[in-house]
mmCIF file of C-alpha atoms in Angstrom:
data_model
loop_
_atom_site.group_PDB
_atom_site.id
_atom_site.type_symbol
_atom_site.label_atom_id
_atom_site.label_comp_id
_atom_site.label_asym_id
_atom_site.label_seq_id
_atom_site.Cartn_x
_atom_site.Cartn_y
_atom_site.Cartn_z
ATOM 1 C CA MET A 1 4.647 12.816 9.129
ATOM 2 C CA PRO A 2 2.335 12.448 7.147
ATOM 3 C CA GLN A 3 1.329 9.339 4.994
ATOM 4 C CA THR A 4 2.295 9.256 1.163
ATOM 5 C CA PRO A 5 -0.871 8.843 -0.548
ATOM 6 C CA LYS A 6 -0.789 5.743 -2.952
ATOM 7 C CA ILE A 7 -1.839 7.583 -5.869
ATOM 8 C CA ALA A 8 -1.930 11.163 -6.229
ATOM 9 C CA LEU A 9 -3.448 13.311 -9.202
ATOM 10 C CA ASP A 10 -1.636 16.387 -9.436
ATOM 11 C CA ASN A 11 -4.001 19.397 -11.151
ATOM 12 C CA VAL A 12 -4.128 16.880 -13.934
ATOM 13 C CA SER A 13 -5.906 17.311 -17.327
ATOM 14 C CA MET A 14 -6.626 15.066 -19.990
ATOM 15 C CA ALA A 15 -6.862 15.637 -23.623
ATOM 16 C CA PHE A 16 -7.433 14.247 -27.002
ATOM 17 C CA GLY A 17 -5.678 16.867 -29.531
ATOM 18 C CA ASP A 18 -7.147 20.065 -28.509
ATOM 19 C CA ASN A 19 -10.312 18.626 -27.569
ATOM 20 C CA VAL A 20 -9.996 18.274 -23.267
ATOM 21 C CA VAL A 21 -12.123 15.859 -21.761
ATOM 22 C CA VAL A 22 -10.774 16.536 -17.956
ATOM 23 C CA GLU A 23 -9.482 19.686 -16.288
ATOM 24 C CA GLU A 24 -7.661 20.241 -12.953
ATOM 25 C CA VAL A 25 -8.488 17.190 -11.257
ATOM 26 C CA SER A 26 -6.020 17.075 -7.969
ATOM 27 C CA LEU A 27 -7.070 13.996 -5.925
ATOM 28 C CA GLU A 28 -5.311 11.585 -3.403
ATOM 29 C CA VAL A 29 -6.407 8.122 -2.850
ATOM 30 C CA LYS A 30 -4.855 6.410 0.245
ATOM 31 C CA GLU A 31 -3.537 3.000 1.109
ATOM 32 C CA GLN A 32 -6.128 0.530 1.313
ATOM 33 C CA GLU A 33 -8.530 2.901 0.623
ATOM 34 C CA LEU A 34 -11.699 2.304 -2.261
ATOM 35 C CA LEU A 35 -12.208 5.000 -3.909
ATOM 36 C CA CYS A 36 -15.175 5.955 -6.552
ATOM 37 C CA ILE A 37 -15.397 8.400 -8.876
ATOM 38 C CA VAL A 38 -18.953 8.968 -10.121
ATOM 39 C CA GLY A 39 -19.766 11.417 -13.489
ATOM 40 C CA THR A 40 -21.491 11.804 -16.442
ATOM 41 C CA SER A 41 -21.105 10.322 -19.487
ATOM 42 C CA GLY A 42 -18.432 12.421 -21.736
ATOM 43 C CA GLY A 43 -16.403 13.614 -18.129
ATOM 44 C CA GLY A 44 -13.438 12.029 -18.834
ATOM 45 C CA LYS A 45 -13.891 8.995 -16.254
ATOM 46 C CA THR A 46 -12.575 6.563 -17.928
ATOM 47 C CA THR A 47 -9.798 8.594 -19.280
ATOM 48 C CA LEU A 48 -8.648 9.493 -16.098
ATOM 49 C CA LEU A 49 -8.519 6.182 -14.959
ATOM 50 C CA ARG A 50 -6.301 5.176 -18.150
ATOM 51 C CA ALA A 51 -3.926 7.787 -17.055
ATOM 52 C CA MET A 52 -3.249 6.357 -13.883
ATOM 53 C CA ALA A 53 -2.905 3.013 -15.025
ATOM 54 C CA GLY A 54 -0.029 4.731 -17.304
ATOM 55 C CA LEU A 55 -1.313 3.842 -20.670
ATOM 56 C CA ILE A 56 -1.534 7.302 -21.695
ATOM 57 C CA PRO A 57 -0.393 10.660 -20.509
ATOM 58 C CA PRO A 58 -1.865 13.618 -18.922
ATOM 59 C CA TYR A 59 -2.178 16.710 -21.362
ATOM 60 C CA ARG A 60 -1.140 18.875 -17.756
ATOM 61 C CA GLY A 61 0.052 18.150 -14.236
ATOM 62 C CA ARG A 62 0.863 15.104 -12.755
ATOM 63 C CA ILE A 63 -0.066 11.416 -11.831
ATOM 64 C CA LEU A 64 2.156 9.735 -8.716
ATOM 65 C CA LEU A 65 2.234 6.082 -7.588
ATOM 66 C CA ASP A 66 3.994 5.928 -3.899
ATOM 67 C CA GLY A 67 5.062 9.583 -4.622
ATOM 68 C CA GLU A 68 7.104 8.770 -8.347
ATOM 69 C CA GLU A 69 5.689 10.331 -11.193
ATOM 70 C CA ILE A 70 3.597 7.759 -13.607
ATOM 71 C CA THR A 71 5.016 7.232 -17.046
ATOM 72 C CA ARG A 72 4.365 4.006 -18.514
ATOM 73 C CA PRO A 73 2.809 1.188 -16.671
ATOM 74 C CA SER A 74 3.560 -0.593 -13.699
ATOM 75 C CA SER A 75 3.706 -4.217 -12.494
ATOM 76 C CA SER A 76 1.966 -3.420 -9.499
ATOM 77 C CA VAL A 77 -1.063 -2.168 -11.383
ATOM 78 C CA ALA A 78 -3.628 -4.039 -12.724
ATOM 79 C CA MET A 79 -7.029 -2.842 -14.832
ATOM 80 C CA ILE A 80 -10.206 -4.622 -15.236
ATOM 81 C CA PHE A 81 -12.183 -2.887 -18.402
ATOM 82 C CA GLN A 82 -15.794 -2.985 -19.110
ATOM 83 C CA HIS A 83 -15.959 -5.465 -21.344
ATOM 84 C CA PHE A 84 -14.331 -8.043 -19.996
ATOM 85 C CA GLY A 85 -11.315 -8.171 -22.517
ATOM 86 C CA LEU A 86 -10.803 -12.254 -22.428
ATOM 87 C CA PHE A 87 -8.925 -14.252 -25.403
ATOM 88 C CA PRO A 88 -11.836 -16.561 -26.432
ATOM 89 C CA TRP A 89 -9.069 -19.243 -27.656
ATOM 90 C CA LYS A 90 -8.040 -19.035 -23.818
ATOM 91 C CA THR A 91 -9.391 -21.079 -21.114
ATOM 92 C CA VAL A 92 -10.619 -19.782 -17.721
ATOM 93 C CA ARG A 93 -7.163 -21.030 -16.395
ATOM 94 C CA ALA A 94 -5.065 -19.818 -18.954
ATOM 95 C CA ASN A 95 -6.768 -16.491 -19.256
ATOM 96 C CA ALA A 96 -6.477 -16.194 -15.097
ATOM 97 C CA GLU A 97 -3.076 -17.100 -15.631
ATOM 98 C CA TYR A 98 -1.984 -14.389 -18.163
ATOM 99 C CA GLY A 99 -0.887 -11.734 -16.321
ATOM 100 C CA LEU A 100 1.283 -13.778 -14.895
ATOM 101 C CA SER A 101 2.908 -15.359 -18.006
ATOM 102 C CA VAL A 102 3.224 -11.418 -19.418
ATOM 103 C CA ARG A 103 5.455 -11.198 -16.307
ATOM 104 C CA GLY A 104 7.573 -14.077 -16.566
ATOM 105 C CA ARG A 105 6.292 -15.599 -13.413
ATOM 106 C CA ARG A 106 5.166 -18.415 -12.183
ATOM 107 C CA ASP A 107 2.019 -19.451 -10.115
ATOM 108 C CA GLU A 108 4.306 -20.771 -7.144
ATOM 109 C CA HIS A 109 1.895 -19.950 -4.359
ATOM 110 C CA GLY A 110 -1.776 -21.550 -6.258
ATOM 111 C CA ILE A 111 -3.084 -18.092 -6.318
ATOM 112 C CA VAL A 112 -4.781 -18.593 -9.767
ATOM 113 C CA ASP A 113 -6.452 -22.138 -7.876
ATOM 114 C CA ARG A 114 -7.452 -20.016 -4.791
ATOM 115 C CA LEU A 115 -8.733 -17.302 -6.860
ATOM 116 C CA LEU A 116 -10.823 -19.610 -9.160
ATOM 117 C CA GLU A 117 -12.377 -21.079 -6.213
ATOM 118 C CA VAL A 118 -13.027 -18.078 -4.406
ATOM 119 C CA MET A 119 -14.851 -16.797 -7.977
ATOM 120 C CA HIS A 120 -16.503 -20.206 -7.689
ATOM 121 C CA LEU A 121 -14.815 -21.090 -11.064
ATOM 122 C CA THR A 122 -13.394 -23.983 -9.866
ATOM 123 C CA GLU A 123 -15.308 -26.404 -12.349
ATOM 124 C CA ASN A 124 -15.595 -24.473 -14.962
ATOM 125 C CA SER A 125 -11.693 -23.653 -15.326
ATOM 126 C CA GLU A 126 -11.139 -25.749 -18.931
ATOM 127 C CA HIS A 127 -14.320 -23.988 -20.209
ATOM 128 C CA TYR A 128 -13.619 -21.083 -23.237
ATOM 129 C CA PRO A 129 -15.191 -17.795 -22.502
ATOM 130 C CA TYR A 130 -18.349 -18.338 -25.297
ATOM 131 C CA GLN A 131 -19.491 -20.999 -22.649
ATOM 132 C CA LEU A 132 -19.564 -18.910 -19.866
ATOM 133 C CA SER A 133 -22.625 -16.203 -18.614
ATOM 134 C CA GLY A 134 -21.808 -12.525 -18.794
ATOM 135 C CA GLY A 135 -20.994 -12.510 -15.094
ATOM 136 C CA MET A 136 -19.037 -16.056 -15.321
ATOM 137 C CA GLN A 137 -16.821 -13.668 -17.726
ATOM 138 C CA GLN A 138 -16.303 -10.714 -15.748
ATOM 139 C CA ARG A 139 -15.284 -13.718 -12.270
ATOM 140 C CA VAL A 140 -12.471 -14.132 -14.676
ATOM 141 C CA GLY A 141 -11.396 -10.667 -15.726
ATOM 142 C CA LEU A 142 -11.661 -10.335 -11.404
ATOM 143 C CA ALA A 143 -9.303 -13.376 -11.047
ATOM 144 C CA ARG A 144 -7.150 -12.484 -13.440
ATOM 145 C CA ALA A 145 -6.581 -8.840 -12.248
ATOM 146 C CA LEU A 146 -5.775 -10.432 -8.798
ATOM 147 C CA ALA A 147 -3.502 -13.064 -9.513
ATOM 148 C CA VAL A 148 -0.845 -10.857 -10.822
ATOM 149 C CA GLU A 149 -1.171 -9.750 -6.925
ATOM 150 C CA PRO A 150 -1.263 -5.840 -7.806
ATOM 151 C CA THR A 151 -1.027 -3.300 -5.094
ATOM 152 C CA VAL A 152 -3.601 -0.874 -7.110
ATOM 153 C CA LEU A 153 -6.419 -2.362 -8.896
ATOM 154 C CA LEU A 154 -8.412 0.041 -11.386
ATOM 155 C CA MET A 155 -11.948 -0.846 -12.369
ATOM 156 C CA ASP A 156 -13.704 0.692 -15.297
ATOM 157 C CA GLU A 157 -17.427 0.335 -14.669
ATOM 158 C CA PRO A 158 -16.744 -3.444 -14.631
ATOM 159 C CA PHE A 159 -20.175 -5.227 -13.776
ATOM 160 C CA SER A 160 -22.401 -2.317 -16.345
ATOM 161 C CA ALA A 161 -22.367 -5.251 -18.664
ATOM 162 C CA VAL A 162 -24.754 -7.537 -16.691
ATOM 163 C CA ASP A 163 -28.027 -7.847 -15.137
ATOM 164 C CA ALA A 164 -28.875 -6.722 -11.549
ATOM 165 C CA LEU A 165 -29.092 -9.395 -10.111
ATOM 166 C CA THR A 166 -25.477 -10.369 -11.077
ATOM 167 C CA ARG A 167 -24.316 -7.061 -10.735
ATOM 168 C CA GLU A 168 -25.253 -7.107 -6.955
ATOM 169 C CA SER A 169 -23.946 -10.656 -6.770
ATOM 170 C CA LEU A 170 -20.214 -9.734 -8.191
ATOM 171 C CA GLN A 171 -20.283 -6.402 -5.937
ATOM 172 C CA THR A 172 -20.753 -8.392 -2.936
ATOM 173 C CA GLU A 173 -17.687 -10.677 -4.212
ATOM 174 C CA LEU A 174 -15.771 -7.796 -4.911
ATOM 175 C CA LEU A 175 -16.254 -6.711 -1.515
ATOM 176 C CA SER A 176 -15.359 -9.720 0.393
ATOM 177 C CA LEU A 177 -12.343 -9.965 -2.424
ATOM 178 C CA LEU A 178 -10.808 -6.906 -1.434
ATOM 179 C CA GLU A 179 -11.651 -8.001 2.270
ATOM 180 C CA ARG A 180 -8.953 -10.344 2.026
ATOM 181 C CA GLU A 181 -6.533 -9.042 0.030
ATOM 182 C CA ARG A 182 -5.080 -6.653 2.250
ATOM 183 C CA GLY A 183 -3.110 -4.224 1.001
ATOM 184 C CA VAL A 184 -4.944 -3.746 -2.500
ATOM 185 C CA THR A 185 -5.894 0.020 -2.876
ATOM 186 C CA ALA A 186 -8.771 0.114 -5.508
ATOM 187 C CA ILE A 187 -10.222 3.050 -7.863
ATOM 188 C CA LEU A 188 -13.767 1.960 -9.069
ATOM 189 C CA VAL A 189 -15.005 4.303 -12.185
ATOM 190 C CA THR A 190 -18.962 3.737 -11.963
ATOM 191 C CA HIS A 191 -21.936 6.053 -13.148
ATOM 192 C CA ASP A 192 -24.015 4.073 -10.673
ATOM 193 C CA ILE A 193 -24.782 6.303 -7.642
ATOM 194 C CA ASP A 194 -25.604 3.000 -5.306
ATOM 195 C CA GLU A 195 -22.563 1.009 -6.260
ATOM 196 C CA ALA A 196 -20.538 4.025 -5.028
ATOM 197 C CA ILE A 197 -21.925 4.308 -2.090
ATOM 198 C CA LEU A 198 -21.841 0.862 -1.395
ATOM 199 C CA LEU A 199 -18.297 -0.252 -2.472
ATOM 200 C CA GLY A 200 -16.066 3.297 -1.425
ATOM 201 C CA ASP A 201 -14.565 4.400 1.420
ATOM 202 C CA ARG A 202 -14.904 7.484 -0.395
ATOM 203 C CA ILE A 203 -16.690 9.171 -3.839
ATOM 204 C CA ALA A 204 -15.362 11.849 -5.775
ATOM 205 C CA VAL A 205 -17.683 13.246 -8.380
ATOM 206 C CA LEU A 206 -16.858 14.330 -11.679
ATOM 207 C CA TYR A 207 -18.999 17.388 -13.678
ATOM 208 C CA GLY A 208 -19.572 18.779 -16.979
ATOM 209 C CA ARG A 209 -17.280 18.107 -19.872
ATOM 210 C CA PRO A 210 -14.828 19.073 -19.543
ATOM 211 C CA GLY A 211 -14.663 16.932 -16.375
ATOM 212 C CA ARG A 212 -14.089 18.597 -13.407
ATOM 213 C CA LEU A 213 -13.923 17.664 -9.391
ATOM 214 C CA ALA A 214 -17.237 19.072 -7.884
ATOM 215 C CA LEU A 215 -17.409 16.798 -4.915
ATOM 216 C CA GLU A 216 -15.159 14.674 -2.631
ATOM 217 C CA LEU A 217 -17.268 12.864 0.416
ATOM 218 C CA GLU A 218 -16.249 10.479 2.941
ATOM 219 C CA VAL A 219 -18.792 7.284 3.017
ATOM 220 C CA PRO A 220 -19.665 7.119 7.134
ATOM 221 C CA ILE A 221 -21.561 3.388 6.614
ATOM 222 C CA GLU A 222 -19.757 0.931 8.801
ATOM 223 C CA ARG A 223 -18.302 -2.079 7.109
ATOM 224 C CA PRO A 224 -19.145 -5.213 6.222
ATOM 225 C CA ARG A 225 -21.776 -3.809 3.627
ATOM 226 C CA SER A 226 -24.508 -5.316 1.496
ATOM 227 C CA PRO A 227 -26.452 -4.290 -1.476
ATOM 228 C CA GLN A 228 -29.419 -5.361 0.356
ATOM 229 C CA GLU A 229 -28.916 -3.700 3.397
ATOM 230 C CA ILE A 230 -27.276 -0.846 2.494
ATOM 231 C CA ARG A 231 -30.554 1.538 1.479
ATOM 232 C CA PHE A 232 -31.583 1.207 5.233
ATOM 233 C CA HIS A 233 -29.175 2.849 6.814
ATOM 234 C CA SER A 234 -30.179 6.284 8.124
ATOM 235 C CA GLU A 235 -26.920 7.785 5.959
ATOM 236 C CA TYR A 236 -27.687 6.156 2.669
ATOM 237 C CA ALA A 237 -30.676 8.823 1.476
ATOM 238 C CA GLN A 238 -28.593 12.388 1.861
ATOM 239 C CA LEU A 239 -25.208 10.617 0.946
ATOM 240 C CA ARG A 240 -27.721 10.266 -2.646
ATOM 241 C CA LYS A 241 -28.572 13.212 -2.380
ATOM 242 C CA GLN A 242 -25.277 14.824 -2.092
ATOM 243 C CA VAL A 243 -23.833 12.516 -5.369
ATOM 244 C CA TRP A 244 -27.366 13.252 -7.221
ATOM 245 C CA GLU A 245 -27.073 17.111 -6.671
ATOM 246 C CA ALA A 246 -22.754 16.916 -7.405
ATOM 247 C CA LEU A 247 -24.060 15.475 -10.768
ATOM 248 C CA GLN A 248 -26.415 17.711 -11.885
ATOM 249 C CA GLY A 249 -24.075 20.984 -11.035
ATOM 250 C CA GLU A 250 -25.335 21.848 -7.926
ATOM 251 C CA GLN A 251 -22.889 21.797 -5.301
ATOM 252 C CA ARG A 252 -19.802 23.197 -7.797
ATOM 253 C CA GLU A 253 -20.170 26.948 -6.213
ATOM 254 C CA GLU A 254 -20.324 26.273 -2.502
ATOM 255 C CA TYR A 255 -17.907 23.534 -3.358
ATOM 256 C CA VAL A 256 -15.080 25.395 -4.828
#
C-alpha cells in the first residue's frame, strides 16, 4: 500500500485578489524528505510556503498534511522566515523558548539547552539579538523552530541575509541537525541553485508569473554532503544545468 505523503499539494493556485501568483501546482513531499523549491523572483515561492504553514488559504486546490486538509496553522509545523523574526527585547534563550511557551509546553527534556549547544550559542544565551551577528541570529531562529519538535519544518530563504562564508556554515549545521532530528520533513525555498543541490533530496522549480511547476528532479548525490565538495561531484554540472534551464523556461514543453 502506498505511503501517504507528509505534505501534498493538489492542483494549488494562490492569488491576491484577482492577481494569481501560483497556478495549478501539484507536489508530494515524503516523510523525512527535504524538498527545495527554487524559483524566479515574484513566482510565488514564499506565498506557497505560507499556505503550507496554514497562514493563508489556497485560491484553488488543497494542501494536505498527513492526508488531512490544512485549514489553519498546525502545532506540528514550524516555519523559519528570511529575516530572523527574533524579539529584540528577549534574550537568546527566551527567543529559543518562545515557541514552546506559546504552546503552553515546558522544556522538560532540556531540548533548548541541547539546541543552543549544537548551534554554538550556549555562551551567548543571555545576550540580546542586537549583540549577535546575522549568522548567530539565524541560528537562534533555527533553534526556536526545532525546539517545538516539529514534524514539518518550512524555511523561507533562511540564509539569504548572511554573507557567503556564514551561509556555508549554516548550511552545514542544518544538514547535521536534520540528520540528528530524525522524523523531520523539510521544505526550503531558495533562489540559490547550489544551495538546492547541496541540501535537497529533491528539487522543484517554479517558473514564470504566475509560478508554475516547471521541473521536479531527484538529487542523486549521496549524503553526507558538504558545500566545499559538492561542486566536484560527477552529477553536479548536469543537475545545475537542468535547474538553470528550467528557471529560464527552456524545459517546460518537454516536462508537461
